[in-house]
Short mmCIF file of C-alpha atoms in Angstrom, two decimals:
data_model
loop_
_atom_site.label_atom_id
_atom_site.label_comp_id
_atom_site.label_asym_id
_atom_site.label_seq_id
_atom_site.Cartn_x
_atom_site.Cartn_y
_atom_site.Cartn_z
CA MET A 162 105.17 149.61 86.72
CA LYS A 163 104.70 153.06 89.36
CA ASP A 164 104.21 156.07 87.74
CA LYS A 165 105.90 159.53 88.33
CA ASP A 166 102.37 161.84 89.71
CA GLY A 167 100.86 158.67 91.35
CA PRO A 168 100.64 155.72 92.74
CA GLY A 169 101.56 151.75 90.51
CA LEU A 170 98.98 149.53 88.88
CA ILE A 171 98.77 147.16 92.48
CA GLY A 172 98.28 150.05 94.50
CA SER A 173 95.57 151.83 92.02
CA LEU A 174 93.94 147.79 92.73
CA PHE A 175 93.42 147.79 95.77
CA LEU A 176 92.81 151.18 96.56
CA VAL A 177 89.39 150.22 94.18
CA PHE A 178 88.42 147.68 96.24
CA PHE A 179 89.47 148.11 99.42
CA PHE A 180 86.85 151.25 98.31
CA VAL A 181 83.77 148.62 97.51
CA ILE A 182 84.69 146.84 100.72
CA LEU A 183 83.81 149.65 102.09
CA LEU A 184 81.09 150.70 100.22
CA SER A 185 79.62 147.12 100.48
CA VAL A 186 80.14 147.76 104.74
CA LEU A 187 78.29 150.98 104.25
CA VAL A 188 75.21 149.32 102.20
CA ASN A 189 75.41 146.19 104.33
CA ILE A 190 75.58 147.95 108.20
CA GLY A 191 73.38 145.79 109.19
CA GLU A 192 74.26 142.09 107.71
CA ALA A 193 77.78 142.64 108.61
CA PHE A 194 76.73 143.00 112.68
CA PRO A 195 78.73 139.93 114.23
CA THR A 196 75.61 139.25 116.48
CA GLU A 197 76.16 135.91 118.18
CA GLU A 198 73.84 134.15 114.87
CA LYS A 199 75.39 135.20 112.51
CA VAL A 200 79.15 133.61 114.45
CA ARG A 201 76.71 129.94 114.87
CA ASP A 202 75.56 129.91 111.27
CA PHE A 203 78.64 130.74 109.88
CA SER A 204 80.36 128.36 111.45
CA LYS A 205 78.03 126.42 110.21
CA LYS A 206 78.99 126.52 107.08
CA VAL A 207 82.43 126.74 106.88
CA GLU A 208 82.18 123.04 108.54
CA PHE A 209 79.12 122.23 105.40
CA PHE A 210 81.49 122.61 102.85
CA SER A 211 84.98 121.55 104.62
CA LYS A 212 83.38 118.75 104.57
CA PHE A 213 82.44 118.93 100.90
CA PHE A 214 85.64 121.14 99.88
CA PRO A 215 88.52 119.87 102.22
CA GLU A 216 90.87 122.11 99.27
CA TRP A 217 88.14 125.17 101.00
CA LYS A 218 89.27 124.44 104.85
CA GLY A 219 92.33 126.84 105.77
CA ILE A 220 91.01 129.35 103.41
CA GLY A 221 87.00 128.72 105.52
CA GLU A 222 89.34 128.43 109.13
CA TYR A 223 90.87 131.86 108.62
CA ALA A 224 87.31 132.92 107.43
CA LYS A 225 85.85 132.28 111.05
CA THR A 226 87.99 133.66 113.05
CA LEU A 227 88.02 136.61 112.06
CA VAL A 228 84.15 136.78 112.48
CA GLU A 229 84.97 135.25 116.25
CA SER A 230 87.86 138.07 116.85
CA ALA A 231 85.30 140.68 115.29
CA SER A 232 81.45 138.97 117.19
CA GLU A 233 84.52 139.47 120.90
CA LYS A 234 85.58 143.42 119.80
CA ALA A 235 81.79 143.69 119.18
CA LYS A 236 81.17 142.88 122.69
CA GLY A 237 78.76 146.81 122.90
CA TYR A 238 76.76 147.66 121.24
CA SER A 239 73.47 145.94 120.34
CA SER A 240 73.48 146.85 116.03
CA GLY A 241 76.03 147.75 113.35
CA TYR A 242 74.92 151.48 112.74
CA GLU A 243 75.23 152.82 116.16
CA MET A 244 78.33 151.56 116.27
CA VAL A 245 79.63 153.67 113.26
CA PHE A 246 78.28 156.41 115.07
CA ASN A 247 79.76 155.95 119.14
CA ASP A 248 83.15 154.69 117.70
CA PRO A 249 83.37 154.11 113.78
CA VAL A 250 87.27 153.59 113.91
CA ARG A 251 85.89 150.37 115.97
CA ALA A 252 83.01 149.68 113.85
CA LEU A 253 85.51 149.67 110.90
CA GLU A 254 87.48 147.38 112.56
CA VAL A 255 84.73 145.04 113.31
CA LEU A 256 82.86 144.45 110.21
CA PHE A 257 85.55 145.05 107.74
CA PRO A 258 86.49 141.97 108.81
CA VAL A 259 82.55 140.60 109.23
CA LEU A 260 82.28 141.60 105.09
CA LEU A 261 85.88 140.38 103.57
CA ALA A 262 85.10 137.22 106.18
CA GLU A 263 81.85 136.31 103.40
CA TYR A 264 83.36 137.32 100.26
CA LEU A 265 86.32 134.50 101.70
CA LEU A 266 83.34 132.25 102.16
CA VAL A 267 82.21 132.51 98.26
CA PHE A 268 86.14 132.79 97.26
CA GLY A 269 86.50 128.96 99.14
CA PHE A 270 83.13 127.64 97.78
CA ILE A 271 84.28 128.58 94.11
CA LEU A 272 87.71 127.02 94.63
CA GLY A 273 86.06 123.72 96.24
CA ILE A 274 84.20 124.07 93.19
CA LEU A 275 86.96 123.97 90.46
CA SER A 276 88.79 121.01 92.85
CA PHE A 277 86.15 118.81 92.43
CA GLN A 278 85.89 119.53 89.19
CA ALA A 279 89.72 118.38 88.02
CA TYR A 280 88.81 115.86 90.34
CA LEU A 281 86.47 115.11 89.39
CA VAL A 282 87.64 115.32 85.22
CA LEU A 283 90.36 113.00 87.08
CA VAL A 284 88.69 110.43 87.50
CA VAL A 285 87.20 110.72 84.50
CA LEU A 286 90.24 110.16 82.68
CA LEU A 287 91.71 106.90 85.15
CA LEU A 288 88.40 105.34 84.27
CA MET A 289 89.24 105.91 80.10
CA VAL A 290 92.23 104.51 80.81
CA GLY A 291 91.19 101.60 83.56
CA ILE A 292 89.06 100.83 80.11
CA PHE A 293 91.45 101.20 77.47
CA LEU A 294 94.21 99.17 79.31
CA TYR A 295 91.76 96.05 79.74
CA LYS A 296 90.39 96.05 77.03
CA HIS A 297 93.27 96.05 74.74
CA ARG A 298 94.80 93.89 77.68
CA GLU A 299 96.02 91.09 75.20
CA ALA A 300 97.74 93.26 72.69
CA LEU A 301 99.54 95.67 75.76
CA GLU A 302 100.68 92.01 77.76
CA ASP A 303 102.07 91.06 73.97
CA LEU A 304 104.47 94.16 73.79
CA VAL A 305 105.82 93.53 77.56
CA ILE A 306 106.47 90.38 75.89
CA LYS A 307 108.31 90.83 73.70
CA TRP A 308 109.75 93.86 75.77
CA ARG A 309 111.02 91.24 77.91
CA ALA A 310 112.31 88.62 75.25
CA LYS A 311 114.91 91.89 73.68
CA GLN A 312 115.73 92.71 77.59
CA LEU A 313 116.43 88.83 78.14
CA SER A 314 118.60 88.11 74.59
CA PRO A 315 121.71 89.14 74.19
CA PHE A 316 121.57 89.00 70.86
CA LYS A 317 119.13 91.27 69.01
CA ASP A 318 117.52 88.55 67.17
CA GLU A 319 114.39 88.16 66.12
CA LYS A 320 114.01 84.55 65.63
CA ILE A 321 116.10 83.64 69.74
CA GLU A 322 113.51 87.15 70.85
CA TYR A 323 110.87 84.47 69.64
CA ILE A 324 111.35 81.36 71.50
CA LEU A 325 112.58 83.07 74.31
CA ALA A 326 108.24 84.98 73.58
CA LEU A 327 107.32 82.18 73.88
CA LEU A 328 108.24 80.43 76.88
CA LEU A 329 107.31 84.03 78.55
CA LYS A 330 103.80 83.89 77.36
CA ASN A 331 103.15 79.79 78.31
CA PRO A 332 105.33 80.05 81.77
CA VAL A 333 105.57 75.94 82.00
CA PRO A 334 107.61 74.34 84.89
CA ALA A 335 110.30 72.47 84.27
CA SER A 336 108.86 68.83 84.91
CA ILE A 337 105.58 67.92 86.86
CA PHE A 338 107.17 66.64 89.94
CA HIS A 339 111.36 67.81 91.03
CA HIS A 340 113.41 69.11 87.40
CA ASN A 341 112.63 73.18 88.30
CA ALA A 342 108.65 72.25 90.17
CA PHE A 343 107.27 75.71 89.51
CA GLU A 344 105.17 77.72 87.61
CA GLY A 345 107.97 79.51 84.25
CA GLY A 346 110.14 76.57 85.95
CA LEU A 347 111.33 75.88 81.73
CA LEU A 348 111.66 79.17 81.00
CA LYS A 349 114.29 79.66 84.18
CA HIS A 350 116.94 76.26 82.74
CA SER A 351 116.64 76.67 79.52
CA LEU A 352 117.77 80.14 79.51
CA ASN A 353 120.69 78.49 81.80
CA VAL A 354 121.76 76.46 79.41
CA ALA A 355 121.99 78.68 76.43
CA ARG A 356 123.98 80.91 77.91
CA LEU A 357 126.24 78.04 79.02
CA SER A 358 125.95 76.33 75.89
CA ALA A 359 127.32 80.01 74.09
CA LYS A 360 129.92 79.50 76.27
CA LEU A 361 130.86 76.19 75.89
CA ALA A 362 130.57 76.87 71.96
CA LYS A 363 132.88 80.24 72.22
CA GLU A 364 135.82 77.56 73.86
CA ARG A 365 135.15 74.61 71.19
CA GLY A 366 134.87 77.26 67.70
CA LEU A 367 131.10 76.67 67.52
CA LYS A 368 129.09 79.94 66.51
CA VAL A 369 128.11 81.09 70.23
CA LYS A 370 124.37 82.72 68.34
CA THR A 371 123.70 79.05 67.27
CA ALA A 372 124.75 77.72 70.40
CA PHE A 373 122.10 79.21 72.34
CA LEU A 374 119.34 79.40 69.67
CA LEU A 375 119.67 74.88 70.45
CA GLY A 376 119.93 75.25 74.59
CA LEU A 377 116.61 76.92 74.56
CA LEU A 378 114.75 74.48 72.15
CA HIS A 379 116.57 71.74 74.45
CA ASP A 380 113.66 70.96 75.78
CA ILE A 381 111.00 73.52 73.67
CA GLY A 382 108.53 70.18 73.72
CA LYS A 383 106.96 70.53 77.38
CA LEU A 384 104.94 73.33 76.17
CA LYS A 385 103.04 71.31 74.72
CA ILE A 386 102.89 68.37 76.77
CA TYR A 387 102.51 70.12 80.85
CA ARG A 388 100.03 72.85 81.38
CA LYS A 389 97.34 73.75 84.51
CA VAL A 390 94.79 72.68 85.65
CA PRO A 391 92.03 73.26 88.40
CA ALA A 392 93.45 70.39 91.21
CA GLU A 393 90.19 68.33 91.50
CA GLU A 394 90.37 68.59 87.01
CA SER A 395 92.21 66.15 84.40
CA ALA A 396 94.40 67.62 81.49
CA PRO A 397 93.19 65.80 78.65
CA ALA A 398 94.65 67.74 76.12
CA PRO A 399 97.82 71.04 76.26
CA SER A 400 96.45 74.29 76.68
CA PRO A 401 97.72 77.42 77.73
CA LEU A 402 98.06 78.61 81.24
CA GLU A 403 96.33 81.28 82.23
CA GLY A 404 95.89 82.44 86.04
CA LYS A 405 91.53 81.91 87.19
CA LYS A 406 90.21 85.00 88.52
CA LYS A 407 89.65 84.44 92.65
CA ASP A 408 86.63 82.17 93.12
CA LYS A 409 83.41 84.51 93.96
CA LYS A 410 82.52 82.94 96.84
CA ASN A 411 85.82 82.86 99.36
CA GLY A 412 88.33 85.88 97.56
CA LYS A 413 89.98 83.40 97.65
CA LYS A 414 92.13 81.44 94.58
CA PRO A 415 91.74 77.45 93.38
CA LYS A 416 93.44 75.49 94.13
CA TYR A 417 95.69 74.69 90.79
CA LYS A 418 97.58 70.85 89.73
CA TRP A 419 101.17 70.35 86.43
CA GLU A 420 99.59 67.61 85.16
CA GLY A 421 101.37 66.94 81.72
CA LEU A 422 100.46 64.03 78.67
CA HIS A 423 101.49 60.57 78.45
CA VAL A 424 103.92 60.92 75.38
CA ASN A 425 107.00 60.45 75.02
CA GLN A 426 108.87 63.55 75.82
CA GLU A 427 111.48 63.49 73.08
CA VAL A 428 109.34 63.05 69.85
CA VAL A 429 107.05 65.35 70.96
CA ASN A 430 110.05 67.87 71.74
CA LYS A 431 110.97 66.98 67.84
CA ILE A 432 108.18 67.63 66.36
CA PHE A 433 107.77 71.21 68.22
CA ILE A 434 111.07 72.18 66.52
CA LYS A 435 110.41 71.01 62.89
CA GLN A 436 106.89 73.37 63.18
CA LEU A 437 110.13 75.70 64.95
CA GLU A 438 112.31 75.07 62.45
CA GLU A 439 109.83 76.68 59.16
CA LYS A 440 107.30 78.88 61.02
CA LEU A 441 110.93 80.80 61.66
CA SER A 442 113.17 79.79 59.04
CA LEU A 443 115.59 78.82 61.73
CA ASP A 444 118.78 77.26 59.58
CA LEU A 445 119.58 74.48 62.60
CA PRO A 446 123.46 72.89 62.22
CA LYS A 447 123.09 69.73 61.01
CA ASP A 448 127.11 69.45 62.44
CA PRO A 449 126.00 66.85 66.22
CA ALA A 450 129.38 68.80 68.07
CA TYR A 451 126.24 71.83 68.30
CA TRP A 452 124.09 69.51 70.56
CA ASP A 453 126.74 67.88 72.18
CA VAL A 454 127.56 71.53 73.26
CA VAL A 455 123.99 71.60 74.62
CA LYS A 456 124.29 67.82 76.23
CA THR A 457 126.54 69.44 77.88
CA ALA A 458 125.86 72.08 78.67
CA ASP A 459 122.35 70.49 80.39
CA MET A 460 124.17 68.58 82.39
CA LEU A 461 126.22 70.44 84.03
CA GLN A 462 123.32 72.38 84.74
CA THR A 463 120.90 69.55 86.70
CA GLU A 464 124.48 69.18 88.60
CA LYS A 465 124.30 72.86 89.28
CA GLU A 466 120.35 72.88 90.29
CA LEU A 467 120.75 69.66 92.30
CA ARG A 468 124.75 71.16 93.96
CA GLU A 469 121.48 74.02 94.79
CA GLY A 470 119.07 72.08 95.36
CA VAL A 471 116.01 72.79 92.95
CA TYR A 472 114.89 69.29 92.57
CA GLU A 473 111.72 68.37 95.08
CA ILE A 474 112.26 64.63 95.66
CA LYS A 475 110.67 63.88 99.20
CA ASP A 476 107.41 62.52 97.83
CA LEU A 477 110.34 59.93 96.32
CA LEU A 478 111.50 59.02 100.03
CA ILE A 479 108.58 56.14 100.61
CA PRO A 480 108.86 55.07 96.84
CA THR A 481 113.38 54.27 97.10
CA ILE A 482 112.75 52.70 100.96
CA LYS A 483 110.44 50.18 99.16
CA ASN A 484 112.48 49.43 96.09
CA LEU A 485 115.80 48.98 98.43
CA PRO A 486 118.04 46.08 96.83
CA GLU A 487 118.10 43.24 99.26
CA GLY A 488 120.81 44.00 102.53
CA SER A 489 120.92 47.38 101.71
CA TYR A 490 119.66 48.22 104.62
CA TRP A 491 119.75 47.79 108.62
CA LYS A 492 117.33 48.06 111.16
CA LYS A 493 118.00 49.26 114.60
CA GLY A 494 115.80 50.78 116.78
CA GLU A 495 115.42 54.43 116.64
CA TYR A 496 117.65 54.34 113.47
CA PHE A 497 116.89 52.69 109.70
CA ILE A 498 120.17 52.66 108.43
CA VAL A 499 120.71 53.04 104.69
CA LEU A 500 123.48 52.53 102.19
CA ALA A 501 124.60 55.57 100.03
CA HIS A 502 124.93 54.18 97.02
CA ALA A 503 121.91 51.70 96.78
CA PHE A 504 120.50 54.07 98.32
CA CYS A 505 120.62 56.60 95.12
CA ARG A 506 120.82 54.81 92.19
CA THR A 507 117.22 53.00 93.47
CA LEU A 508 116.13 57.66 93.72
CA THR A 509 117.34 58.38 90.89
CA GLU A 510 116.07 55.53 89.06
CA LEU A 511 112.59 56.59 90.57
CA LEU A 512 112.54 60.73 89.20
CA LEU A 513 114.19 59.21 85.87
CA GLU A 514 110.78 57.19 85.91
CA GLN A 515 108.97 60.60 86.40
CA ASP A 516 110.99 62.83 84.41
CA LYS A 517 113.15 60.92 81.57
CA GLY A 518 113.54 63.82 79.65
CA LEU A 519 116.45 64.75 82.92
CA ASN A 520 119.51 64.11 81.98
CA ILE A 521 120.72 62.39 84.70
CA SER A 522 123.35 59.21 85.63
CA THR A 523 121.90 56.13 87.62
CA GLU A 524 126.21 55.89 88.48
CA PRO A 525 127.73 58.53 90.90
CA ASP A 526 130.92 60.81 88.75
CA ARG A 527 134.62 59.93 88.99
CA ALA A 528 135.29 61.50 92.57
CA GLY A 529 132.02 58.13 93.47
CA VAL A 530 128.94 60.64 94.14
CA HIS A 531 125.56 60.75 92.56
CA VAL A 532 125.00 63.67 91.07
CA ILE A 533 121.44 63.41 93.36
CA ALA A 534 123.27 63.21 96.70
CA TYR A 535 123.67 67.05 96.63
CA SER A 536 119.55 67.27 97.23
CA ILE A 537 119.50 64.88 99.93
CA PRO A 538 120.46 66.43 103.32
CA LYS A 539 118.37 69.92 101.58
CA GLN A 540 115.20 68.28 100.93
CA LEU A 541 115.19 64.42 103.09
CA PRO A 542 114.84 64.79 106.78
CA ILE A 543 118.01 62.55 107.45
CA ILE A 544 119.68 62.50 110.78
CA LYS A 545 122.31 64.11 111.30
CA GLN A 546 123.65 63.75 114.56
CA ILE A 547 123.87 60.63 116.90
CA GLY A 548 125.46 60.91 120.70
CA ASP A 549 128.76 62.84 119.14
CA VAL A 550 128.67 61.77 115.35
CA LYS A 551 127.79 64.05 113.09
CA VAL A 552 127.47 63.90 109.52
CA ASP A 553 129.64 65.18 106.79
CA ASP A 554 128.40 68.08 104.12
CA LEU A 555 127.09 64.97 102.34
CA GLY A 556 125.14 63.98 105.23
CA LEU A 557 126.87 60.62 105.73
CA PHE A 558 127.46 58.37 108.37
CA ASP A 559 130.04 55.24 108.57
CA VAL A 560 128.49 52.37 110.07
CA LYS A 561 130.26 49.54 111.41
CA VAL A 562 128.01 46.89 111.82
CA GLY A 563 128.42 43.76 113.40
CA LYS A 564 132.91 43.11 112.94
CA THR A 565 132.23 44.63 108.90
CA LEU A 566 132.54 48.55 108.25
CA PHE A 567 130.10 50.48 105.92
CA LYS A 568 131.36 54.04 104.39
CA ALA A 569 128.97 56.15 103.18
CA VAL A 570 125.55 55.37 104.94
CA TYR A 571 121.83 57.34 104.95
CA VAL A 572 120.31 56.64 109.33
CA PHE A 573 116.83 58.36 109.00
CA PRO A 574 113.67 57.56 111.51
CA SER A 575 113.18 53.82 111.50
CA SER A 576 109.61 54.67 111.88
CA LEU A 577 109.82 55.43 107.34
CA ALA A 578 110.96 51.28 107.51
CA THR A 579 108.07 50.03 109.29
CA ASN A 580 108.06 46.69 107.68
CA VAL A 581 111.35 45.94 107.98
CA PRO A 582 112.96 43.75 110.66
CA GLU A 583 115.44 45.06 113.22
CA THR A 584 119.29 43.25 112.82
CA GLU A 585 119.92 41.41 115.77
CA GLU A 586 124.01 42.81 115.13
CA GLU A 587 125.06 45.29 116.71
CA ILE A 588 125.74 48.77 115.20
CA SER A 589 128.13 51.49 116.04
CA PHE A 590 128.38 54.90 114.33
CA VAL A 591 132.17 56.05 113.65
CA GLN A 592 132.70 60.52 112.91
CA ARG A 593 133.74 60.00 108.07
CA VAL A 594 137.18 61.63 107.84
#
């Protein structure tokens, strides 16, 4: 606001500030004169404060420029008093910026202290928050798991969310060796089976939510069977799966392996479902149609996973070759040829021995294809081209042994079958149509 007969408030304050500076110049003419030594000392102060208070660096550089500029204008005079008496205007141009620079130095120092304190307060607050989070990490983890369970559940149902939270908190694999054999594999497989069960239940006029719940429970006993242990240890009993801290010596995480109790998985599954049924007051249906839906969904999901190459079957290659029935293979030069039907059946039998809960048949489907066949081209080192002849989508050749044509064979490097003698019959490969 501006008065009628005088300057406004801001103008008045500026005049007061100007006269204070001017008075200080007159009182400190001798000290304000920018000698070379004063310029050097001022530069050192600016550099020193800039190291500790980076926020002040811009103000400090400006103040340093004022002093250096004043020093250039003061050349030819030995003192401030001499300059005032001989050239008062120049004295004002020289001494005022120097004094202003001094005030800026003090102001910058105060600003730096305040900024430092602000950072210190922020660090203390962050430290306190970190300590709080560490002390309550389990409770916070539970909250995150419950939130994730709500996101995964298509229904607003506390019992379904509890089962999902149980699977999230114990991220076991769906199997140790082959079937979704990775941390959290059981959750992924069970969730897919549950969704497919709900879809099939809707088509068959059954309760969708009930089918979804049973889909989540169909392999729940594996939470009691599987555990994660250091590679050099064994698993005497199940335990929660918790990753251990990094090795302090080399900074690397210790190697782990998955192990399972040698118990009947089906029995453990039924016992655990019964326990959950009592604990959560689950009203599980007696109608076998629901479990038929889940079984079908599990089979379809297993087939889908096999088609996608999810199953790890590399370790079963040599055992399968050793267990092949007589008359189902030939060795010629660099090739080991196996009838696909015999190979798939033998591989499936070995797979079921290791994973008894696997919903897979040793026999081919209606199209004459074993379910395991979809994983073979993606998992095993089959030969895919011989001369101009290439395999089909399932990795198969047709082969002529002597005068007999055999359809659907796999061809492996002969080095895999060291104890198999070579056949004397002529062998030629035929492109499958």
